[in-house]
Tab-separated table of N, CA, C and O in Angstrom:
chain	number	residue	atom	x	y	z
S	1	UNK	N	66.529	72.664	114.621
S	1	UNK	CA	67.393	73.743	114.450
S	1	UNK	C	67.256	72.249	112.946
S	1	UNK	O	67.844	71.879	111.952
S	2	UNK	N	66.782	73.636	111.670
S	2	UNK	CA	66.728	73.125	109.918
S	2	UNK	C	67.667	74.202	108.884
S	2	UNK	O	68.147	75.184	109.799
S	3	UNK	N	68.077	73.347	107.475
S	3	UNK	CA	68.043	74.541	106.941
S	3	UNK	C	67.436	74.290	105.897
S	3	UNK	O	67.450	73.165	105.133
S	4	UNK	N	68.555	74.341	104.634
S	4	UNK	CA	68.042	75.031	103.235
S	4	UNK	C	69.761	74.822	102.756
S	4	UNK	O	70.819	75.652	103.561
S	5	UNK	N	69.530	73.704	101.689
S	5	UNK	CA	71.202	73.980	100.874
S	5	UNK	C	70.432	74.405	99.288
S	5	UNK	O	69.705	73.572	98.512
S	6	UNK	N	71.360	75.253	99.467
S	6	UNK	CA	71.353	76.260	97.593
S	6	UNK	C	72.915	76.319	97.043
S	6	UNK	O	73.108	76.012	97.113
S	7	UNK	N	72.424	76.634	95.761
S	7	UNK	CA	73.200	77.113	94.511
S	7	UNK	C	72.969	78.788	94.747
S	7	UNK	O	72.095	78.848	93.949
S	8	UNK	N	74.473	79.242	95.039
S	8	UNK	CA	73.773	80.655	94.747
S	8	UNK	C	73.766	81.122	93.207
S	8	UNK	O	74.740	80.813	91.959
S	9	UNK	N	73.281	81.806	92.517
S	9	UNK	CA	73.181	82.087	91.239
S	9	UNK	C	74.219	82.721	90.652
S	9	UNK	O	74.599	84.009	91.604
S	10	UNK	N	74.726	82.617	90.068
S	10	UNK	CA	75.713	84.512	89.681
S	10	UNK	C	75.060	85.742	89.271
S	10	UNK	O	74.005	86.054	89.568
S	11	UNK	N	76.072	86.596	89.412
S	11	UNK	CA	75.524	87.783	89.194
S	11	UNK	C	75.237	88.366	88.119
S	11	UNK	O	76.146	87.631	87.288
S	12	UNK	N	74.916	89.579	87.142
S	12	UNK	CA	75.406	90.567	86.039
S	12	UNK	C	76.765	90.448	85.988
S	12	UNK	O	76.526	90.387	84.325
S	13	UNK	N	77.561	91.016	86.806
S	13	UNK	CA	79.194	91.067	85.787
S	13	UNK	C	80.002	89.953	85.733
S	13	UNK	O	80.456	89.263	84.811
S	14	UNK	N	79.332	88.535	86.240
S	14	UNK	CA	79.547	87.337	85.844
S	14	UNK	C	78.766	86.863	84.705
S	14	UNK	O	77.784	86.861	84.180
S	15	UNK	N	80.589	86.005	84.265
S	15	UNK	CA	80.310	85.529	82.716
S	15	UNK	C	80.187	84.200	81.955
S	15	UNK	O	79.482	83.112	81.606
S	16	UNK	N	81.267	83.421	82.701
S	16	UNK	CA	81.529	82.058	82.864
S	16	UNK	C	80.951	81.641	83.696
S	16	UNK	O	80.114	82.104	84.641
S	17	UNK	N	80.493	80.342	83.703
S	17	UNK	CA	80.906	78.942	84.115
S	17	UNK	C	81.183	78.933	86.081
S	17	UNK	O	80.980	78.963	86.788
S	18	UNK	N	82.422	79.173	86.198
S	18	UNK	CA	82.784	79.509	86.883
S	18	UNK	C	83.473	77.805	88.031
S	18	UNK	O	82.188	77.078	87.682
S	19	UNK	N	83.017	78.418	89.656
S	19	UNK	CA	82.764	77.895	90.488
S	19	UNK	C	81.810	77.553	91.133
S	19	UNK	O	81.899	79.247	91.296
S	20	UNK	N	80.875	77.028	91.451
S	20	UNK	CA	79.713	76.936	92.114
S	20	UNK	C	79.625	76.133	92.617
S	20	UNK	O	78.959	75.230	92.954
S	21	UNK	N	80.101	77.300	94.155
S	21	UNK	CA	79.702	75.612	95.137
S	21	UNK	C	78.339	75.719	96.155
S	21	UNK	O	77.266	76.678	95.634
S	22	UNK	N	78.232	75.040	96.266
S	22	UNK	CA	76.733	74.771	97.273
S	22	UNK	C	76.037	75.123	98.730
S	22	UNK	O	77.215	75.089	99.202
S	23	UNK	N	75.571	76.229	99.377
S	23	UNK	CA	75.487	76.786	100.979
S	23	UNK	C	74.285	75.721	101.536
S	23	UNK	O	73.697	75.643	101.049
S	24	UNK	N	74.877	75.399	103.004
S	24	UNK	CA	74.010	75.642	103.506
S	24	UNK	C	74.774	77.214	104.632
S	24	UNK	O	74.488	76.875	105.219
S	25	UNK	N	72.616	77.022	105.122
S	25	UNK	CA	72.515	79.263	104.937
S	25	UNK	C	71.204	77.432	106.606
S	25	UNK	O	70.006	77.657	105.862
S	26	UNK	N	71.654	77.917	107.992
S	26	UNK	CA	70.428	77.896	108.396
S	26	UNK	C	69.494	78.688	108.427
S	26	UNK	O	69.279	79.705	108.498
S	27	UNK	N	68.344	78.411	109.054
S	27	UNK	CA	66.693	78.884	108.479
S	27	UNK	C	66.662	79.920	110.102
S	27	UNK	O	66.698	79.218	111.390
S	28	UNK	N	66.266	81.086	109.339
S	28	UNK	CA	66.678	81.884	111.230
S	28	UNK	C	65.279	80.799	111.971
S	28	UNK	O	64.060	79.797	111.845
S	29	UNK	N	65.518	81.099	113.364
S	29	UNK	CA	64.353	80.366	113.987
S	29	UNK	C	63.419	81.321	114.604
S	29	UNK	O	62.544	80.760	116.017
S	30	UNK	N	63.810	82.556	114.771
S	30	UNK	CA	63.060	83.778	114.918
S	30	UNK	C	63.282	84.842	114.460
S	30	UNK	O	63.684	85.187	113.894
S	31	UNK	N	61.902	85.488	114.393
S	31	UNK	CA	62.185	86.298	113.666
S	31	UNK	C	62.336	87.665	113.458
S	31	UNK	O	63.305	87.978	114.414
S	32	UNK	N	63.765	88.872	112.742
S	32	UNK	CA	63.761	90.593	112.767
S	32	UNK	C	62.444	90.571	113.539
S	32	UNK	O	61.603	91.203	112.968
S	33	UNK	N	62.977	91.819	114.468
S	33	UNK	CA	62.551	93.129	115.411
S	33	UNK	C	63.460	93.923	114.834
S	33	UNK	O	64.748	93.782	115.170
S	34	UNK	N	62.863	95.695	115.141
S	34	UNK	CA	63.440	96.719	114.602
S	34	UNK	C	63.543	96.944	116.008
S	34	UNK	O	63.015	96.530	117.073
S	35	UNK	N	65.475	97.781	116.584
S	35	UNK	CA	65.718	97.715	117.383
S	35	UNK	C	64.837	99.197	118.048
S	35	UNK	O	64.583	99.637	117.020
S	36	UNK	N	64.724	99.183	119.057
S	36	UNK	CA	63.390	100.364	119.936
S	36	UNK	C	64.313	101.986	119.656
S	36	UNK	O	64.058	103.121	119.252
S	37	UNK	N	66.286	102.112	119.603
S	37	UNK	CA	66.721	102.928	119.614
S	37	UNK	C	67.017	103.115	118.562
S	37	UNK	O	67.506	104.971	118.218
S	38	UNK	N	67.440	102.291	117.765
S	38	UNK	CA	68.154	102.985	116.556
S	38	UNK	C	67.976	102.781	115.117
S	38	UNK	O	67.630	102.937	114.168
S	39	UNK	N	66.245	101.637	115.494
S	39	UNK	CA	65.857	101.104	114.606
S	39	UNK	C	66.322	99.838	113.637
S	39	UNK	O	65.864	99.461	112.355
S	40	UNK	N	67.186	99.299	114.232
S	40	UNK	CA	67.554	98.260	112.383
S	40	UNK	C	67.153	96.980	113.151
S	40	UNK	O	66.734	96.769	114.130
S	41	UNK	N	67.758	96.313	111.811
S	41	UNK	CA	66.727	94.625	112.460
S	41	UNK	C	67.785	94.101	112.395
S	41	UNK	O	69.069	93.767	112.299
S	42	UNK	N	67.052	94.066	114.332
S	42	UNK	CA	67.795	92.567	114.684
S	42	UNK	C	67.699	91.299	115.280
S	42	UNK	O	66.630	91.349	115.900
S	43	UNK	N	67.768	90.413	115.520
S	43	UNK	CA	66.835	89.156	116.606
S	43	UNK	C	68.624	88.029	117.625
S	43	UNK	O	69.823	89.109	117.174
S	44	UNK	N	68.027	87.196	118.018
S	44	UNK	CA	69.033	87.124	118.630
S	44	UNK	C	69.157	85.353	118.387
S	44	UNK	O	70.037	85.350	118.629
S	45	UNK	N	68.488	84.986	116.916
S	45	UNK	CA	69.563	84.051	116.336
S	45	UNK	C	70.176	84.256	115.574
S	45	UNK	O	70.853	84.665	115.137
S	46	UNK	N	71.644	84.165	116.305
S	46	UNK	CA	73.198	83.416	116.126
S	46	UNK	C	72.843	82.974	114.867
S	46	UNK	O	73.860	83.071	113.626
S	47	UNK	N	72.494	82.153	114.708
S	47	UNK	CA	72.771	80.886	113.764
S	47	UNK	C	71.932	81.140	112.095
S	47	UNK	O	72.938	80.764	110.482
S	48	UNK	N	71.744	82.672	112.595
S	48	UNK	CA	71.171	82.414	110.595
S	48	UNK	C	72.751	83.795	110.469
S	48	UNK	O	72.169	83.828	108.886
S	49	UNK	N	74.131	83.244	111.180
S	49	UNK	CA	74.821	84.227	111.019
S	49	UNK	C	75.506	83.281	110.011
S	49	UNK	O	76.746	84.124	108.850
S	50	UNK	N	75.294	81.684	109.953
S	50	UNK	CA	76.471	81.066	108.905
S	50	UNK	C	76.738	80.417	108.321
S	50	UNK	O	74.635	80.792	107.776
S	51	UNK	N	77.605	80.550	107.192
S	51	UNK	CA	76.451	79.527	106.030
S	51	UNK	C	78.116	79.540	105.162
S	51	UNK	O	79.204	79.819	105.443
S	52	UNK	N	76.771	77.387	105.221
S	52	UNK	CA	78.458	77.111	104.922
S	52	UNK	C	78.632	76.728	103.622
S	52	UNK	O	77.540	76.534	103.185
S	53	UNK	N	79.597	76.889	102.953
S	53	UNK	CA	79.532	76.414	101.096
S	53	UNK	C	80.849	74.915	101.544
S	53	UNK	O	81.909	75.162	102.404
S	54	UNK	N	80.249	74.583	100.031
S	54	UNK	CA	80.261	73.254	100.363
S	54	UNK	C	80.882	72.908	98.520
S	54	UNK	O	80.286	72.916	97.657
S	55	UNK	N	82.337	72.572	98.278
S	55	UNK	CA	81.802	71.695	96.952
S	55	UNK	C	81.042	70.940	96.271
S	55	UNK	O	80.300	71.725	94.909
S	56	UNK	N	79.856	70.194	96.742
S	56	UNK	CA	79.226	69.398	95.989
S	56	UNK	C	78.141	69.851	96.511
S	56	UNK	O	78.263	69.523	97.960
S	57	UNK	N	77.201	68.799	96.321
S	57	UNK	CA	75.615	68.748	96.726
S	57	UNK	C	75.358	66.996	98.348
S	57	UNK	O	75.453	67.575	98.844
S	58	UNK	N	76.368	66.057	97.804
S	58	UNK	CA	76.061	65.545	98.519
S	58	UNK	C	77.629	65.436	99.371
S	58	UNK	O	76.524	65.016	101.156
S	59	UNK	N	78.236	66.639	98.963
S	59	UNK	CA	79.342	67.309	100.725
S	59	UNK	C	78.530	68.058	101.595
S	59	UNK	O	78.851	67.488	102.534
S	60	UNK	N	77.384	68.380	101.063
S	60	UNK	CA	77.023	69.617	101.687
S	60	UNK	C	75.316	68.623	102.747
S	60	UNK	O	75.250	68.030	103.732
S	61	UNK	N	75.245	67.821	101.818
S	61	UNK	CA	73.737	66.707	102.048
S	61	UNK	C	74.477	65.078	103.605
S	61	UNK	O	74.101	65.199	104.296
S	62	UNK	N	75.562	64.437	102.950
S	62	UNK	CA	76.273	64.400	104.249
S	62	UNK	C	76.842	65.042	105.436
S	62	UNK	O	76.608	65.044	106.805
S	63	UNK	N	77.007	66.655	105.329
S	63	UNK	CA	77.797	66.912	106.843
S	63	UNK	C	76.395	67.831	107.165
S	63	UNK	O	76.392	67.731	108.333
S	64	UNK	N	75.620	68.080	107.090
S	64	UNK	CA	73.665	68.274	107.463
S	64	UNK	C	72.892	66.216	108.181
S	64	UNK	O	73.085	66.608	109.381
S	65	UNK	N	73.435	65.406	106.946
S	65	UNK	CA	73.632	63.811	107.951
S	65	UNK	C	74.147	63.761	109.796
S	65	UNK	O	73.612	63.343	110.250
S	66	UNK	N	75.765	64.127	108.813
S	66	UNK	CA	76.524	63.962	110.174
S	66	UNK	C	75.515	64.995	111.699
S	66	UNK	O	75.993	63.655	112.664
S	67	UNK	N	75.643	65.605	111.404
S	67	UNK	CA	75.177	66.458	112.747
S	67	UNK	C	73.816	66.059	112.861
S	67	UNK	O	73.382	67.751	113.831
S	68	UNK	N	73.055	66.018	111.657
S	68	UNK	CA	71.639	66.164	112.352
S	68	UNK	C	70.591	66.876	112.094
S	68	UNK	O	70.400	67.279	113.404
S	69	UNK	N	71.429	67.686	111.369
S	69	UNK	CA	71.063	68.560	110.741
S	69	UNK	C	69.110	68.607	109.727
S	69	UNK	O	69.290	67.891	108.728
S	70	UNK	N	67.849	68.536	109.267
S	70	UNK	CA	67.100	68.375	108.854
S	70	UNK	C	67.190	69.388	108.156
S	70	UNK	O	66.914	71.032	108.280
S	71	UNK	N	68.270	69.026	106.349
S	71	UNK	CA	68.048	70.294	105.641
S	71	UNK	C	66.639	70.283	104.647
S	71	UNK	O	66.424	69.177	104.421
S	72	UNK	N	66.335	71.491	104.132
S	72	UNK	CA	65.939	71.031	102.660
S	72	UNK	C	66.862	71.216	101.152
S	72	UNK	O	68.049	71.912	101.571
S	73	UNK	N	66.146	70.821	100.347
S	73	UNK	CA	67.893	71.153	99.723
S	73	UNK	C	66.542	71.942	97.714
S	73	UNK	O	65.370	71.857	98.226
S	74	UNK	N	66.908	73.165	97.482
S	74	UNK	CA	66.472	74.088	96.663
S	74	UNK	C	67.460	73.741	95.538
S	74	UNK	O	67.908	73.902	95.056
S	75	UNK	N	65.828	73.412	94.241
S	75	UNK	CA	66.791	73.083	93.239
S	75	UNK	C	67.408	74.189	92.190
S	75	UNK	O	66.529	75.085	92.699
S	76	UNK	N	68.579	74.243	91.901
S	76	UNK	CA	68.517	75.332	90.896
S	76	UNK	C	67.883	75.095	89.770
S	76	UNK	O	67.530	74.811	89.569
S	77	UNK	N	67.103	76.754	90.095
S	77	UNK	CA	66.113	76.269	87.669
S	77	UNK	C	67.393	76.890	87.273
S	77	UNK	O	68.854	76.296	87.070
S	78	UNK	N	65.946	75.862	86.257
S	78	UNK	CA	67.227	75.795	84.665
S	78	UNK	C	67.317	77.142	83.892
S	78	UNK	O	67.672	78.144	84.286
S	79	UNK	N	68.563	77.750	83.270
S	79	UNK	CA	69.190	78.016	82.982
S	79	UNK	C	68.622	78.780	81.670
S	79	UNK	O	68.206	77.930	80.383
S	80	UNK	N	67.746	79.717	81.330
S	80	UNK	CA	67.155	79.973	80.177
S	80	UNK	C	67.576	80.977	79.347
S	80	UNK	O	68.238	82.385	80.453
S	81	UNK	N	68.011	80.833	78.098
S	81	UNK	CA	69.015	82.057	77.420
S	81	UNK	C	67.807	81.902	75.311
S	81	UNK	O	66.627	82.031	75.774
S	82	UNK	N	67.820	83.441	75.858
S	82	UNK	CA	66.862	84.600	75.515
S	82	UNK	C	68.202	85.223	74.001
S	82	UNK	O	69.310	86.177	73.566
S	83	UNK	N	67.311	84.261	73.225
S	83	UNK	CA	68.709	84.491	71.629
S	83	UNK	C	68.403	85.867	71.112
S	83	UNK	O	66.932	85.391	71.001
S	84	UNK	N	68.342	86.933	70.517
S	84	UNK	CA	68.374	87.534	69.891
S	84	UNK	C	69.287	87.690	68.727
S	84	UNK	O	70.639	87.766	68.775
S	85	UNK	N	68.689	88.466	68.204
S	85	UNK	CA	69.403	89.000	66.590
S	85	UNK	C	69.368	90.652	66.837
S	85	UNK	O	68.511	91.119	67.493
S	86	UNK	N	70.922	91.355	65.784
S	86	UNK	CA	71.035	93.154	65.924
S	86	UNK	C	69.122	93.331	65.396
S	86	UNK	O	69.112	94.168	66.287
S	87	UNK	N	69.533	92.805	64.336
S	87	UNK	CA	68.652	93.423	63.696
S	87	UNK	C	66.730	93.929	64.637
S	87	UNK	O	66.267	94.261	64.075
S	88	UNK	N	66.313	92.230	65.562
S	88	UNK	CA	65.121	92.841	65.957
S	88	UNK	C	65.016	93.853	66.925
S	88	UNK	O	64.633	94.004	67.613
S	89	UNK	N	66.062	94.360	67.652
S	89	UNK	CA	66.322	95.929	68.090
S	89	UNK	C	65.776	96.835	66.932
S	89	UNK	O	65.127	98.043	67.144
S	90	UNK	N	65.038	96.613	65.924
S	90	UNK	CA	64.055	97.933	64.784
S	90	UNK	C	63.638	97.288	63.500
S	90	UNK	O	63.588	97.735	63.598
S	91	UNK	N	62.690	96.585	64.845
S	91	UNK	CA	61.644	95.956	63.954
S	91	UNK	C	60.382	96.970	64.998
S	91	UNK	O	60.637	97.584	65.848
């Protein structure tokens, strides 16, 4: 059983730094397939529905080690600000 640990990015409607939790999400064990009757995508893997949140990266790593889960860490990309003046709209 393997999992990935990452930090969710803010959506476009959030402005402050706020609470940024770390998420441990299991990697799907089998691919999703279309249901022949309804056409909905699904699989028999129930672990794919589980997402655990932790207040820090260390807590998420400690949980994975305690439970014997091979977890990969996905680093948070650095923030890039596009500084632009109002006058640049008229160039």
